[in-house]
Amino acid sequence: MNGTEFDSQSPRVAKRKKRKPDEKRKIKSDLEKIFSGIQNGLTMFKNLEENSEIEENLKNELLLNVYQGKVLVLFGAIDLFFHQLIPEKVLTILENEDLKEATENIQNLKISLKTFFNYLEEENVTKKQLILSEGIKQEINYVSYWSLKNITIILETICNKKIAFSEIATKLNLSKKELEDKIKQYSEKRNKIAHRLDYDFIGKERKKITYDEILEMTKFYEDFLDIILTYL
């Protein structure tokens, strides 16, 4: 996509408005609300699963739809988390006027010409920040951060130091291979649900997913993303 490298030294960059100290907490709070909603929903439908008054086939079909939907919501929340972090990191760097805080990926970040000129022409500092933030989000709008490769890219974009997955794995009480396998397993499960409802062409039915599986998946990403925030 054609774009313009943002020059933080532009003479028309207005005086910075200090970033709120709780921006990171807000991102964390938004994520916690979504995870809490997933878990509360799971609890509600777990009760339905144990209800013997509902016809079994109907109940199983309903639960499968709900549980697969929860997986898609979970991965949407993961993308939202990372899509919030990148613009926030850029705005923090602009506030401090210090490119030493910027990783190579951020220094080479592209924005559209429309965003660039709108940013330069706007005099209100709050609106300038919003224009830039939205412009960055548009550029990364279709990038998903589920695979190990893309998670590595995002970490190298928002963090000032290279982060080893072995370090993150240790904090999760996992080996590096176990962490990599979990990320691969969960992302592949999401893709199968999203693209063909995890249909088994041999067994001629959709693969079941359980309450416990989704709860484990949700807890893993909740802990994983919480650790990511400690590096920022």
PDB file of C-alpha atoms in Angstrom:
ATOM      1  CA  MET A   1       0.000   0.000   0.000  1.00  0.00           C
ATOM      2  CA  ASN A   2       1.341   3.412  -0.929  1.00  0.00           C
ATOM      3  CA  GLY A   3       2.164   5.543   2.059  1.00  0.00           C
ATOM      4  CA  THR A   4       4.330   8.222   3.566  1.00  0.00           C
ATOM      5  CA  GLU A   5       6.983   7.719   6.200  1.00  0.00           C
ATOM      6  CA  PHE A   6       6.046   9.907   9.122  1.00  0.00           C
ATOM      7  CA  ASP A   7       8.726  12.461   9.922  1.00  0.00           C
ATOM      8  CA  SER A   8       8.575  13.349  13.613  1.00  0.00           C
ATOM      9  CA  GLN A   9      10.981  16.230  12.968  1.00  0.00           C
ATOM     10  CA  SER A  10       8.555  18.052  10.628  1.00  0.00           C
ATOM     11  CA  PRO A  11       8.609  21.801  11.395  1.00  0.00           C
ATOM     12  CA  ARG A  12       4.821  21.847  11.428  1.00  0.00           C
ATOM     13  CA  VAL A  13       4.457  19.292  14.241  1.00  0.00           C
ATOM     14  CA  ALA A  14       2.556  21.051  16.997  1.00  0.00           C
ATOM     15  CA  LYS A  15       3.456  21.164  20.637  1.00  0.00           C
ATOM     16  CA  ARG A  16       2.745  17.765  22.148  1.00  0.00           C
ATOM     17  CA  LYS A  17      -0.115  17.110  24.469  1.00  0.00           C
ATOM     18  CA  LYS A  18       1.024  14.895  27.299  1.00  0.00           C
ATOM     19  CA  ARG A  19      -0.203  11.338  27.007  1.00  0.00           C
ATOM     20  CA  LYS A  20      -2.386  10.203  29.849  1.00  0.00           C
ATOM     21  CA  PRO A  21      -0.446   7.975  32.248  1.00  0.00           C
ATOM     22  CA  ASP A  22      -3.265   5.429  32.306  1.00  0.00           C
ATOM     23  CA  GLU A  23      -3.415   4.682  28.564  1.00  0.00           C
ATOM     24  CA  LYS A  24      -1.807   1.280  29.086  1.00  0.00           C
ATOM     25  CA  ARG A  25      -4.176   0.558  31.954  1.00  0.00           C
ATOM     26  CA  LYS A  26      -7.124   1.382  29.698  1.00  0.00           C
ATOM     27  CA  ILE A  27      -5.935  -1.091  27.069  1.00  0.00           C
ATOM     28  CA  LYS A  28      -5.535  -3.696  29.800  1.00  0.00           C
ATOM     29  CA  SER A  29      -8.973  -2.842  31.210  1.00  0.00           C
ATOM     30  CA  ASP A  30     -10.630  -3.178  27.783  1.00  0.00           C
ATOM     31  CA  LEU A  31      -9.014  -6.569  27.336  1.00  0.00           C
ATOM     32  CA  GLU A  32     -10.061  -7.741  30.806  1.00  0.00           C
ATOM     33  CA  LYS A  33     -13.692  -6.785  30.116  1.00  0.00           C
ATOM     34  CA  ILE A  34     -13.729  -8.881  26.951  1.00  0.00           C
ATOM     35  CA  PHE A  35     -12.094 -11.861  28.662  1.00  0.00           C
ATOM     36  CA  SER A  36     -14.503 -11.527  31.568  1.00  0.00           C
ATOM     37  CA  GLY A  37     -17.424 -11.480  29.142  1.00  0.00           C
ATOM     38  CA  ILE A  38     -16.145 -14.643  27.457  1.00  0.00           C
ATOM     39  CA  GLN A  39     -15.751 -16.421  30.783  1.00  0.00           C
ATOM     40  CA  ASN A  40     -19.136 -15.297  32.114  1.00  0.00           C
ATOM     41  CA  GLY A  41     -20.772 -16.439  28.903  1.00  0.00           C
ATOM     42  CA  LEU A  42     -19.043 -19.792  29.168  1.00  0.00           C
ATOM     43  CA  THR A  43     -20.309 -20.229  32.721  1.00  0.00           C
ATOM     44  CA  MET A  44     -23.862 -19.477  31.630  1.00  0.00           C
ATOM     45  CA  PHE A  45     -23.763 -22.017  28.816  1.00  0.00           C
ATOM     46  CA  LYS A  46     -21.991 -24.551  31.019  1.00  0.00           C
ATOM     47  CA  ASN A  47     -25.158 -24.527  33.107  1.00  0.00           C
ATOM     48  CA  LEU A  48     -27.139 -25.134  29.916  1.00  0.00           C
ATOM     49  CA  GLU A  49     -24.851 -28.057  29.090  1.00  0.00           C
ATOM     50  CA  GLU A  50     -25.817 -29.672  32.390  1.00  0.00           C
ATOM     51  CA  ASN A  51     -29.553 -29.115  31.831  1.00  0.00           C
ATOM     52  CA  SER A  52     -31.162 -32.520  31.219  1.00  0.00           C
ATOM     53  CA  GLU A  53     -34.531 -31.063  30.188  1.00  0.00           C
ATOM     54  CA  ILE A  54     -33.315 -29.890  26.756  1.00  0.00           C
ATOM     55  CA  GLU A  55     -33.261 -32.354  23.853  1.00  0.00           C
ATOM     56  CA  GLU A  56     -29.670 -33.602  23.511  1.00  0.00           C
ATOM     57  CA  ASN A  57     -29.053 -32.977  19.803  1.00  0.00           C
ATOM     58  CA  LEU A  58     -30.525 -29.472  19.988  1.00  0.00           C
ATOM     59  CA  LYS A  59     -28.448 -28.670  23.061  1.00  0.00           C
ATOM     60  CA  ASN A  60     -25.228 -29.951  21.486  1.00  0.00           C
ATOM     61  CA  GLU A  61     -25.780 -27.913  18.309  1.00  0.00           C
ATOM     62  CA  LEU A  62     -26.466 -24.753  20.308  1.00  0.00           C
ATOM     63  CA  LEU A  63     -23.424 -25.252  22.532  1.00  0.00           C
ATOM     64  CA  LEU A  64     -21.150 -25.930  19.558  1.00  0.00           C
ATOM     65  CA  ASN A  65     -22.288 -22.691  17.886  1.00  0.00           C
ATOM     66  CA  VAL A  66     -21.757 -20.722  21.082  1.00  0.00           C
ATOM     67  CA  TYR A  67     -18.375 -22.252  21.922  1.00  0.00           C
ATOM     68  CA  GLN A  68     -17.024 -21.760  18.394  1.00  0.00           C
ATOM     69  CA  GLY A  69     -18.269 -18.162  18.528  1.00  0.00           C
ATOM     70  CA  LYS A  70     -16.373 -17.603  21.769  1.00  0.00           C
ATOM     71  CA  VAL A  71     -13.142 -18.666  20.055  1.00  0.00           C
ATOM     72  CA  LEU A  72     -13.658 -16.048  17.329  1.00  0.00           C
ATOM     73  CA  VAL A  73     -14.398 -13.361  19.926  1.00  0.00           C
ATOM     74  CA  LEU A  74     -11.227 -14.298  21.781  1.00  0.00           C
ATOM     75  CA  PHE A  75      -9.032 -13.876  18.710  1.00  0.00           C
ATOM     76  CA  GLY A  76     -10.803 -10.640  17.819  1.00  0.00           C
ATOM     77  CA  ALA A  77      -9.830  -9.387  21.277  1.00  0.00           C
ATOM     78  CA  ILE A  78      -6.197 -10.353  20.656  1.00  0.00           C
ATOM     79  CA  ASP A  79      -6.134  -8.293  17.454  1.00  0.00           C
ATOM     80  CA  LEU A  80      -7.831  -5.367  19.189  1.00  0.00           C
ATOM     81  CA  PHE A  81      -5.173  -5.467  21.907  1.00  0.00           C
ATOM     82  CA  PHE A  82      -2.275  -5.218  19.450  1.00  0.00           C
ATOM     83  CA  HIS A  83      -4.036  -2.706  17.188  1.00  0.00           C
ATOM     84  CA  GLN A  84      -4.406  -0.407  20.201  1.00  0.00           C
ATOM     85  CA  LEU A  85      -0.771  -0.763  21.258  1.00  0.00           C
ATOM     86  CA  ILE A  86       0.918   0.322  18.030  1.00  0.00           C
ATOM     87  CA  PRO A  87      -0.705   3.801  17.706  1.00  0.00           C
ATOM     88  CA  GLU A  88      -0.253   4.325  21.439  1.00  0.00           C
ATOM     89  CA  LYS A  89       3.467   3.587  21.154  1.00  0.00           C
ATOM     90  CA  VAL A  90       3.851   6.028  18.245  1.00  0.00           C
ATOM     91  CA  LEU A  91       2.032   8.814  20.104  1.00  0.00           C
ATOM     92  CA  THR A  92       4.193   8.274  23.184  1.00  0.00           C
ATOM     93  CA  ILE A  93       7.336   8.614  21.062  1.00  0.00           C
ATOM     94  CA  LEU A  94       6.019  11.831  19.509  1.00  0.00           C
ATOM     95  CA  GLU A  95       5.247  13.236  22.933  1.00  0.00           C
ATOM     96  CA  ASN A  96       8.790  12.573  24.112  1.00  0.00           C
ATOM     97  CA  GLU A  97      10.292  13.734  20.782  1.00  0.00           C
ATOM     98  CA  ASP A  98      12.849  10.973  21.069  1.00  0.00           C
ATOM     99  CA  LEU A  99      13.349   8.536  18.184  1.00  0.00           C
ATOM    100  CA  LYS A 100      15.650   6.499  20.429  1.00  0.00           C
ATOM    101  CA  GLU A 101      12.430   5.087  21.878  1.00  0.00           C
ATOM    102  CA  ALA A 102      11.315   3.936  18.443  1.00  0.00           C
ATOM    103  CA  THR A 103      12.066   0.484  17.144  1.00  0.00           C
ATOM    104  CA  GLU A 104      13.159   0.142  13.521  1.00  0.00           C
ATOM    105  CA  ASN A 105       9.667  -1.092  12.598  1.00  0.00           C
ATOM    106  CA  ILE A 106       8.040   2.037  14.042  1.00  0.00           C
ATOM    107  CA  GLN A 107      10.566   4.358  12.409  1.00  0.00           C
ATOM    108  CA  ASN A 108       9.658   2.798   9.055  1.00  0.00           C
ATOM    109  CA  LEU A 109       5.925   2.746   9.701  1.00  0.00           C
ATOM    110  CA  LYS A 110       3.884   3.966   6.726  1.00  0.00           C
ATOM    111  CA  ILE A 111       0.778   6.153   6.780  1.00  0.00           C
ATOM    112  CA  SER A 112      -1.348   7.369   3.886  1.00  0.00           C
ATOM    113  CA  LEU A 113      -0.785  10.782   2.319  1.00  0.00           C
ATOM    114  CA  LYS A 114      -4.318  11.704   3.365  1.00  0.00           C
ATOM    115  CA  THR A 115      -3.496  11.025   7.006  1.00  0.00           C
ATOM    116  CA  PHE A 116      -0.194  12.869   6.705  1.00  0.00           C
ATOM    117  CA  PHE A 117      -1.698  16.060   5.274  1.00  0.00           C
ATOM    118  CA  ASN A 118      -4.689  15.992   7.623  1.00  0.00           C
ATOM    119  CA  TYR A 119      -2.255  15.694  10.509  1.00  0.00           C
ATOM    120  CA  LEU A 120      -0.182  18.661   9.331  1.00  0.00           C
ATOM    121  CA  GLU A 121      -3.200  20.871   8.688  1.00  0.00           C
ATOM    122  CA  GLU A 122      -4.945  20.208  12.008  1.00  0.00           C
ATOM    123  CA  GLU A 123      -3.974  22.671  14.757  1.00  0.00           C
ATOM    124  CA  ASN A 124      -5.781  21.068  17.695  1.00  0.00           C
ATOM    125  CA  VAL A 125      -3.315  18.742  19.380  1.00  0.00           C
ATOM    126  CA  THR A 126      -5.913  16.234  20.570  1.00  0.00           C
ATOM    127  CA  LYS A 127      -7.392  16.010  17.068  1.00  0.00           C
ATOM    128  CA  LYS A 128      -3.904  15.635  15.571  1.00  0.00           C
ATOM    129  CA  GLN A 129      -3.278  12.656  17.823  1.00  0.00           C
ATOM    130  CA  LEU A 130      -6.620  11.129  16.844  1.00  0.00           C
ATOM    131  CA  ILE A 131      -5.912  11.602  13.119  1.00  0.00           C
ATOM    132  CA  LEU A 132      -2.534   9.915  13.412  1.00  0.00           C
ATOM    133  CA  SER A 133      -3.861   7.111  15.595  1.00  0.00           C
ATOM    134  CA  GLU A 134      -6.717   6.334  13.195  1.00  0.00           C
ATOM    135  CA  GLY A 135      -4.357   6.541  10.208  1.00  0.00           C
ATOM    136  CA  ILE A 136      -2.048   3.962  11.733  1.00  0.00           C
ATOM    137  CA  LYS A 137      -4.970   1.690  12.581  1.00  0.00           C
ATOM    138  CA  GLN A 138      -6.098   1.814   8.951  1.00  0.00           C
ATOM    139  CA  GLU A 139      -2.662   0.650   7.805  1.00  0.00           C
ATOM    140  CA  ILE A 140      -2.657  -2.358  10.147  1.00  0.00           C
ATOM    141  CA  ASN A 141      -6.398  -3.011   9.974  1.00  0.00           C
ATOM    142  CA  TYR A 142      -6.101  -6.289   8.089  1.00  0.00           C
ATOM    143  CA  VAL A 143      -3.086  -7.643   9.934  1.00  0.00           C
ATOM    144  CA  SER A 144      -3.822 -10.407  12.443  1.00  0.00           C
ATOM    145  CA  TYR A 145      -1.531 -11.290  15.320  1.00  0.00           C
ATOM    146  CA  TRP A 146      -2.229 -14.954  15.955  1.00  0.00           C
ATOM    147  CA  SER A 147       0.745 -16.692  14.373  1.00  0.00           C
ATOM    148  CA  LEU A 148       4.142 -16.890  16.020  1.00  0.00           C
ATOM    149  CA  LYS A 149       5.627 -14.967  13.085  1.00  0.00           C
ATOM    150  CA  ASN A 150       3.234 -12.022  13.397  1.00  0.00           C
ATOM    151  CA  ILE A 151       3.440 -11.981  17.185  1.00  0.00           C
ATOM    152  CA  THR A 152       7.223 -11.714  16.841  1.00  0.00           C
ATOM    153  CA  ILE A 153       6.797  -8.814  14.389  1.00  0.00           C
ATOM    154  CA  ILE A 154       4.453  -6.955  16.730  1.00  0.00           C
ATOM    155  CA  LEU A 155       6.789  -7.415  19.704  1.00  0.00           C
ATOM    156  CA  GLU A 156       9.705  -6.089  17.678  1.00  0.00           C
ATOM    157  CA  THR A 157       7.513  -3.149  16.667  1.00  0.00           C
ATOM    158  CA  ILE A 158       6.330  -1.992  20.088  1.00  0.00           C
ATOM    159  CA  CYS A 159       9.191  -3.004  22.377  1.00  0.00           C
ATOM    160  CA  ASN A 160      12.515  -1.265  22.835  1.00  0.00           C
ATOM    161  CA  LYS A 161      14.383  -4.508  23.268  1.00  0.00           C
ATOM    162  CA  LYS A 162      14.391  -7.866  21.558  1.00  0.00           C
ATOM    163  CA  ILE A 163      12.209 -10.227  23.517  1.00  0.00           C
ATOM    164  CA  ALA A 164      13.036 -13.912  23.554  1.00  0.00           C
ATOM    165  CA  PHE A 165      10.078 -16.270  23.542  1.00  0.00           C
ATOM    166  CA  SER A 166      11.979 -18.432  26.005  1.00  0.00           C
ATOM    167  CA  GLU A 167      11.743 -15.549  28.489  1.00  0.00           C
ATOM    168  CA  ILE A 168       7.970 -15.254  28.030  1.00  0.00           C
ATOM    169  CA  ALA A 169       7.577 -19.035  28.171  1.00  0.00           C
ATOM    170  CA  THR A 170       9.371 -19.179  31.508  1.00  0.00           C
ATOM    171  CA  LYS A 171       6.947 -16.632  32.974  1.00  0.00           C
ATOM    172  CA  LEU A 172       4.089 -18.847  31.805  1.00  0.00           C
ATOM    173  CA  ASN A 173       5.737 -21.930  33.329  1.00  0.00           C
ATOM    174  CA  LEU A 174       6.203 -23.402  29.862  1.00  0.00           C
ATOM    175  CA  SER A 175       9.155 -24.383  27.725  1.00  0.00           C
ATOM    176  CA  LYS A 176       9.742 -22.347  24.573  1.00  0.00           C
ATOM    177  CA  LYS A 177       8.522 -25.262  22.448  1.00  0.00           C
ATOM    178  CA  GLU A 178       5.362 -25.635  24.549  1.00  0.00           C
ATOM    179  CA  LEU A 179       4.615 -21.935  24.097  1.00  0.00           C
ATOM    180  CA  GLU A 180       5.173 -22.118  20.345  1.00  0.00           C
ATOM    181  CA  ASP A 181       3.028 -25.252  20.091  1.00  0.00           C
ATOM    182  CA  LYS A 182       0.157 -23.653  22.017  1.00  0.00           C
ATOM    183  CA  ILE A 183       0.142 -20.545  19.850  1.00  0.00           C
ATOM    184  CA  LYS A 184       0.199 -22.686  16.704  1.00  0.00           C
ATOM    185  CA  GLN A 185      -2.474 -25.068  17.976  1.00  0.00           C
ATOM    186  CA  TYR A 186      -4.856 -22.320  19.082  1.00  0.00           C
ATOM    187  CA  SER A 187      -4.432 -20.187  15.951  1.00  0.00           C
ATOM    188  CA  GLU A 188      -5.000 -23.199  13.710  1.00  0.00           C
ATOM    189  CA  LYS A 189      -8.149 -24.034  15.673  1.00  0.00           C
ATOM    190  CA  ARG A 190      -9.408 -20.499  15.182  1.00  0.00           C
ATOM    191  CA  ASN A 191      -8.746 -20.626  11.435  1.00  0.00           C
ATOM    192  CA  LYS A 192     -10.562 -23.936  11.030  1.00  0.00           C
ATOM    193  CA  ILE A 193     -13.592 -22.559  12.866  1.00  0.00           C
ATOM    194  CA  ALA A 194     -13.605 -19.285  10.941  1.00  0.00           C
ATOM    195  CA  HIS A 195     -13.226 -20.799   7.470  1.00  0.00           C
ATOM    196  CA  ARG A 196     -15.209 -24.041   7.633  1.00  0.00           C
ATOM    197  CA  LEU A 197     -16.720 -24.320  11.137  1.00  0.00           C
ATOM    198  CA  ASP A 198     -14.005 -26.898  11.963  1.00  0.00           C
ATOM    199  CA  TYR A 199     -15.792 -29.449   9.811  1.00  0.00           C
ATOM    200  CA  ASP A 200     -14.311 -32.938   9.665  1.00  0.00           C
ATOM    201  CA  PHE A 201     -14.671 -34.108   6.068  1.00  0.00           C
ATOM    202  CA  ILE A 202     -13.852 -37.686   7.053  1.00  0.00           C
ATOM    203  CA  GLY A 203     -16.230 -37.920   9.988  1.00  0.00           C
ATOM    204  CA  LYS A 204     -18.811 -35.770   8.162  1.00  0.00           C
ATOM    205  CA  GLU A 205     -19.447 -33.524  11.163  1.00  0.00           C
ATOM    206  CA  ARG A 206     -18.145 -30.451  12.950  1.00  0.00           C
ATOM    207  CA  LYS A 207     -15.478 -31.175  15.529  1.00  0.00           C
ATOM    208  CA  LYS A 208     -16.592 -30.647  19.088  1.00  0.00           C
ATOM    209  CA  ILE A 209     -14.974 -28.063  21.327  1.00  0.00           C
ATOM    210  CA  THR A 210     -15.544 -28.140  25.063  1.00  0.00           C
ATOM    211  CA  TYR A 211     -16.062 -25.623  27.817  1.00  0.00           C
ATOM    212  CA  ASP A 212     -12.736 -26.622  29.397  1.00  0.00           C
ATOM    213  CA  GLU A 213     -10.823 -26.185  26.120  1.00  0.00           C
ATOM    214  CA  ILE A 214     -12.068 -22.622  25.627  1.00  0.00           C
ATOM    215  CA  LEU A 215     -11.501 -21.758  29.267  1.00  0.00           C
ATOM    216  CA  GLU A 216      -7.900 -22.991  28.998  1.00  0.00           C
ATOM    217  CA  MET A 217      -7.385 -21.068  25.744  1.00  0.00           C
ATOM    218  CA  THR A 218      -8.797 -17.870  27.252  1.00  0.00           C
ATOM    219  CA  LYS A 219      -6.662 -18.168  30.386  1.00  0.00           C
ATOM    220  CA  PHE A 220      -3.534 -18.759  28.300  1.00  0.00           C
ATOM    221  CA  TYR A 221      -4.008 -15.593  26.215  1.00  0.00           C
ATOM    222  CA  GLU A 222      -5.036 -13.547  29.234  1.00  0.00           C
ATOM    223  CA  ASP A 223      -1.737 -14.423  30.939  1.00  0.00           C
ATOM    224  CA  PHE A 224       0.272 -14.138  27.720  1.00  0.00           C
ATOM    225  CA  LEU A 225      -0.972 -10.631  26.851  1.00  0.00           C
ATOM    226  CA  ASP A 226      -0.576  -9.519  30.463  1.00  0.00           C
ATOM    227  CA  ILE A 227       3.112 -10.410  30.225  1.00  0.00           C
ATOM    228  CA  ILE A 228       3.427  -8.535  26.910  1.00  0.00           C
ATOM    229  CA  LEU A 229       2.187  -5.375  28.653  1.00  0.00           C
ATOM    230  CA  THR A 230       5.012  -5.568  31.201  1.00  0.00           C
ATOM    231  CA  TYR A 231       7.540  -4.931  28.412  1.00  0.00           C
ATOM    232  CA  LEU A 232       5.967  -1.601  27.427  1.00  0.00           C
TER     233      LEU A 232
END
